[in-house]
Amino acid sequence: DAGVIQSPRHEVTEMGQEVTLRCKPISGHNSLFWYRQTMMRGLELLIYFNNNVPIDDSGMPEDRFSAKMPNASFSTLKIQPSEPRDSAVYFCASSLRGYNSPLHFGNGTRLTVT
Amino acid sequence: KQEVTQIPAALSVPEGENLVLNCSFTDSAIYNLQWFRQDPGKGLTSLLLIQSSQREQTSGRLNASLDKSSGRSTLYIAASQPGDSATYLCAVRAGGTSYGKLTFGQGTILTVHP
């Protein structure tokens, strides 16, 4: 099992550019989460999918952020336009069906917006 | 709104000591509580998951307990080793209408020195 796979590992971009982060969950997992981690705010849930359907996007900071899950094996988090305050590590996590399964995290994408 | 607090924020101990990390949460309506380990520049690794109906879980030198009614969990590490040095995070998975949202504490930075 390859685990949750995120790409790219690092992304450096200029303010105003579009950024797309990618995630491949563990095969068979039907819940997918996008988290953001910063020193100031710790880990924050951005959006949560269940069976490819967005369930809770209340953590998405603003309209510049959007997430999709077109199928069970792929999800994207897009920021357009990016701003320096979006700089953080973005994690994707997945879990099996049901709320009593542990979350498995990817290694994250470190985003730097200059 | 669920709030998760971890104490202490940082802990430094000599190798071989037994230690306890604390986690408290404000809303006892949870499905489960999960302890994670995060190494610098890496993602989160799941250590233990305790269901809301359980009192404790053990894995090797790690033992996690849960007192749901008082909103507390502890992670006990026996015979600590330098390789245990990492940030330890606890997270509670919400019940009710929160669709299984996971809320994290800020973490405890553990350093075990030889």
PDB file of N, CA and C in Angstrom, chain A residues 37 43 91 105-106, chain B residues 21 34-40 42-48 61-62 75 77 81-90 104 108 110 112:
ATOM      1  N   GLN A  37      -1.642  23.407   7.563  1.00  0.00           N
ATOM      2  CA  GLN A  37      -0.903  23.529   8.815  1.00  0.00           C
ATOM      3  C   GLN A  37       0.017  24.740   8.773  1.00  0.00           C
ATOM      4  N   LEU A  43      -3.191  22.780  12.724  1.00  0.00           N
ATOM      5  CA  LEU A  43      -3.876  22.046  11.653  1.00  0.00           C
ATOM      6  C   LEU A  43      -5.331  22.488  11.580  1.00  0.00           C
ATOM      7  N   PHE A  91      -2.050  19.330   3.773  1.00  0.00           N
ATOM      8  CA  PHE A  91      -2.097  17.878   3.910  1.00  0.00           C
ATOM      9  C   PHE A  91      -3.414  17.328   3.373  1.00  0.00           C
ATOM     10  N   PHE A 105      -2.494  10.154   6.643  1.00  0.00           N
ATOM     11  CA  PHE A 105      -2.072  11.410   6.032  1.00  0.00           C
ATOM     12  C   PHE A 105      -0.999  11.201   4.972  1.00  0.00           C
ATOM     13  N   GLY A 106      -1.025  12.071   3.959  1.00  0.00           N
ATOM     14  CA  GLY A 106       0.074  12.164   3.024  1.00  0.00           C
ATOM     15  C   GLY A 106       1.210  12.977   3.637  1.00  0.00           C
TER      16      GLY A 106
ATOM     17  N   LEU B  21       1.625  12.524  28.109  1.00  0.00           N
ATOM     18  CA  LEU B  21       1.155  13.691  27.372  1.00  0.00           C
ATOM     19  C   LEU B  21      -0.352  13.789  27.567  1.00  0.00           C
ATOM     20  N   GLN B  34      -7.832  10.178  18.288  1.00  0.00           N
ATOM     21  CA  GLN B  34      -6.675   9.582  17.629  1.00  0.00           C
ATOM     22  C   GLN B  34      -5.423  10.347  18.042  1.00  0.00           C
ATOM     23  N   TRP B  35      -4.355   9.605  18.330  1.00  0.00           N
ATOM     24  CA  TRP B  35      -3.049  10.198  18.604  1.00  0.00           C
ATOM     25  C   TRP B  35      -2.165  10.000  17.378  1.00  0.00           C
ATOM     26  N   PHE B  36      -1.467  11.099  17.022  1.00  0.00           N
ATOM     27  CA  PHE B  36      -0.574  11.084  15.881  1.00  0.00           C
ATOM     28  C   PHE B  36       0.826  11.509  16.313  1.00  0.00           C
ATOM     29  N   ARG B  37       1.764  11.133  15.483  1.00  0.00           N
ATOM     30  CA  ARG B  37       3.133  11.601  15.631  1.00  0.00           C
ATOM     31  C   ARG B  37       3.506  12.322  14.341  1.00  0.00           C
ATOM     32  N   GLN B  38       4.213  13.460  14.477  1.00  0.00           N
ATOM     33  CA  GLN B  38       4.678  14.177  13.299  1.00  0.00           C
ATOM     34  C   GLN B  38       6.155  14.480  13.463  1.00  0.00           C
ATOM     35  N   ASP B  39       6.949  13.983  12.510  1.00  0.00           N
ATOM     36  CA  ASP B  39       8.373  14.290  12.470  1.00  0.00           C
ATOM     37  C   ASP B  39       8.567  15.539  11.625  1.00  0.00           C
ATOM     38  N   PRO B  40       9.644  16.304  11.868  1.00  0.00           N
ATOM     39  CA  PRO B  40       9.861  17.559  11.142  1.00  0.00           C
ATOM     40  C   PRO B  40       9.824  17.359   9.630  1.00  0.00           C
ATOM     41  N   LYS B  42       7.527  16.216   7.815  1.00  0.00           N
ATOM     42  CA  LYS B  42       6.792  15.016   7.394  1.00  0.00           C
ATOM     43  C   LYS B  42       5.302  15.156   7.675  1.00  0.00           C
ATOM     44  N   GLY B  43       4.565  14.167   7.171  1.00  0.00           N
ATOM     45  CA  GLY B  43       3.151  14.112   7.474  1.00  0.00           C
ATOM     46  C   GLY B  43       2.909  13.505   8.840  1.00  0.00           C
ATOM     47  N   LEU B  44       1.644  13.255   9.139  1.00  0.00           N
ATOM     48  CA  LEU B  44       1.267  12.694  10.423  1.00  0.00           C
ATOM     49  C   LEU B  44       1.163  11.179  10.333  1.00  0.00           C
ATOM     50  N   THR B  45       1.668  10.511  11.346  1.00  0.00           N
ATOM     51  CA  THR B  45       1.578   9.062  11.417  1.00  0.00           C
ATOM     52  C   THR B  45       0.629   8.700  12.557  1.00  0.00           C
ATOM     53  N   SER B  46      -0.370   7.899  12.244  1.00  0.00           N
ATOM     54  CA  SER B  46      -1.333   7.493  13.269  1.00  0.00           C
ATOM     55  C   SER B  46      -0.678   6.523  14.246  1.00  0.00           C
ATOM     56  N   LEU B  47      -0.822   6.796  15.532  1.00  0.00           N
ATOM     57  CA  LEU B  47      -0.259   5.930  16.570  1.00  0.00           C
ATOM     58  C   LEU B  47      -1.336   5.032  17.184  1.00  0.00           C
ATOM     59  N   LEU B  48      -2.397   5.640  17.645  1.00  0.00           N
ATOM     60  CA  LEU B  48      -3.458   4.900  18.336  1.00  0.00           C
ATOM     61  C   LEU B  48      -4.780   5.594  18.082  1.00  0.00           C
ATOM     62  N   ARG B  61       5.174   0.309  23.342  1.00  0.00           N
ATOM     63  CA  ARG B  61       5.472   1.128  24.531  1.00  0.00           C
ATOM     64  C   ARG B  61       4.459   2.258  24.730  1.00  0.00           C
ATOM     65  N   LEU B  62       3.477   2.328  23.874  1.00  0.00           N
ATOM     66  CA  LEU B  62       2.481   3.402  23.945  1.00  0.00           C
ATOM     67  C   LEU B  62       1.175   2.887  24.521  1.00  0.00           C
ATOM     68  N   LEU B  75      -1.585  10.105  26.692  1.00  0.00           N
ATOM     69  CA  LEU B  75      -0.708   9.196  25.954  1.00  0.00           C
ATOM     70  C   LEU B  75       0.493   8.934  26.843  1.00  0.00           C
ATOM     71  N   ILE B  77       4.054   7.069  27.343  1.00  0.00           N
ATOM     72  CA  ILE B  77       5.175   6.473  26.613  1.00  0.00           C
ATOM     73  C   ILE B  77       6.133   5.895  27.642  1.00  0.00           C
ATOM     74  N   GLN B  81      12.837   6.793  24.220  1.00  0.00           N
ATOM     75  CA  GLN B  81      14.070   6.674  23.438  1.00  0.00           C
ATOM     76  C   GLN B  81      14.255   7.938  22.595  1.00  0.00           C
ATOM     77  N   PRO B  82      15.498   8.242  22.217  1.00  0.00           N
ATOM     78  CA  PRO B  82      15.710   9.424  21.358  1.00  0.00           C
ATOM     79  C   PRO B  82      14.865   9.395  20.086  1.00  0.00           C
ATOM     80  N   GLY B  83      14.605   8.221  19.564  1.00  0.00           N
ATOM     81  CA  GLY B  83      13.773   8.096  18.368  1.00  0.00           C
ATOM     82  C   GLY B  83      12.321   8.472  18.589  1.00  0.00           C
ATOM     83  N   ASP B  84      11.923   8.638  19.837  1.00  0.00           N
ATOM     84  CA  ASP B  84      10.558   9.083  20.127  1.00  0.00           C
ATOM     85  C   ASP B  84      10.414  10.590  19.962  1.00  0.00           C
ATOM     86  N   SER B  85      11.509  11.290  19.779  1.00  0.00           N
ATOM     87  CA  SER B  85      11.468  12.751  19.638  1.00  0.00           C
ATOM     88  C   SER B  85      10.659  13.126  18.397  1.00  0.00           C
ATOM     89  N   ALA B  86       9.617  13.915  18.610  1.00  0.00           N
ATOM     90  CA  ALA B  86       8.691  14.311  17.541  1.00  0.00           C
ATOM     91  C   ALA B  86       7.632  15.209  18.167  1.00  0.00           C
ATOM     92  N   THR B  87       6.724  15.683  17.335  1.00  0.00           N
ATOM     93  CA  THR B  87       5.539  16.378  17.842  1.00  0.00           C
ATOM     94  C   THR B  87       4.382  15.386  17.891  1.00  0.00           C
ATOM     95  N   TYR B  88       3.706  15.353  19.014  1.00  0.00           N
ATOM     96  CA  TYR B  88       2.582  14.445  19.213  1.00  0.00           C
ATOM     97  C   TYR B  88       1.283  15.247  19.232  1.00  0.00           C
ATOM     98  N   LEU B  89       0.362  14.829  18.382  1.00  0.00           N
ATOM     99  CA  LEU B  89      -0.911  15.530  18.270  1.00  0.00           C
ATOM    100  C   LEU B  89      -2.065  14.602  18.594  1.00  0.00           C
ATOM    101  N   CYS B  90      -3.040  15.142  19.295  1.00  0.00           N
ATOM    102  CA  CYS B  90      -4.266  14.390  19.482  1.00  0.00           C
ATOM    103  C   CYS B  90      -5.364  15.053  18.654  1.00  0.00           C
ATOM    104  N   PHE B 104      -7.929  19.046  15.755  1.00  0.00           N
ATOM    105  CA  PHE B 104      -6.618  18.775  16.311  1.00  0.00           C
ATOM    106  C   PHE B 104      -6.266  19.724  17.444  1.00  0.00           C
ATOM    107  N   THR B 108       2.259  18.515  21.298  1.00  0.00           N
ATOM    108  CA  THR B 108       3.319  18.562  22.298  1.00  0.00           C
ATOM    109  C   THR B 108       4.622  18.187  21.606  1.00  0.00           C
ATOM    110  N   LEU B 110       8.066  16.799  21.811  1.00  0.00           N
ATOM    111  CA  LEU B 110       8.814  15.944  22.727  1.00  0.00           C
ATOM    112  C   LEU B 110      10.257  15.805  22.264  1.00  0.00           C
ATOM    113  N   VAL B 112      13.651  13.704  23.497  1.00  0.00           N
ATOM    114  CA  VAL B 112      14.262  12.710  24.380  1.00  0.00           C
ATOM    115  C   VAL B 112      15.756  12.736  24.111  1.00  0.00           C
TER     116      VAL B 112
END
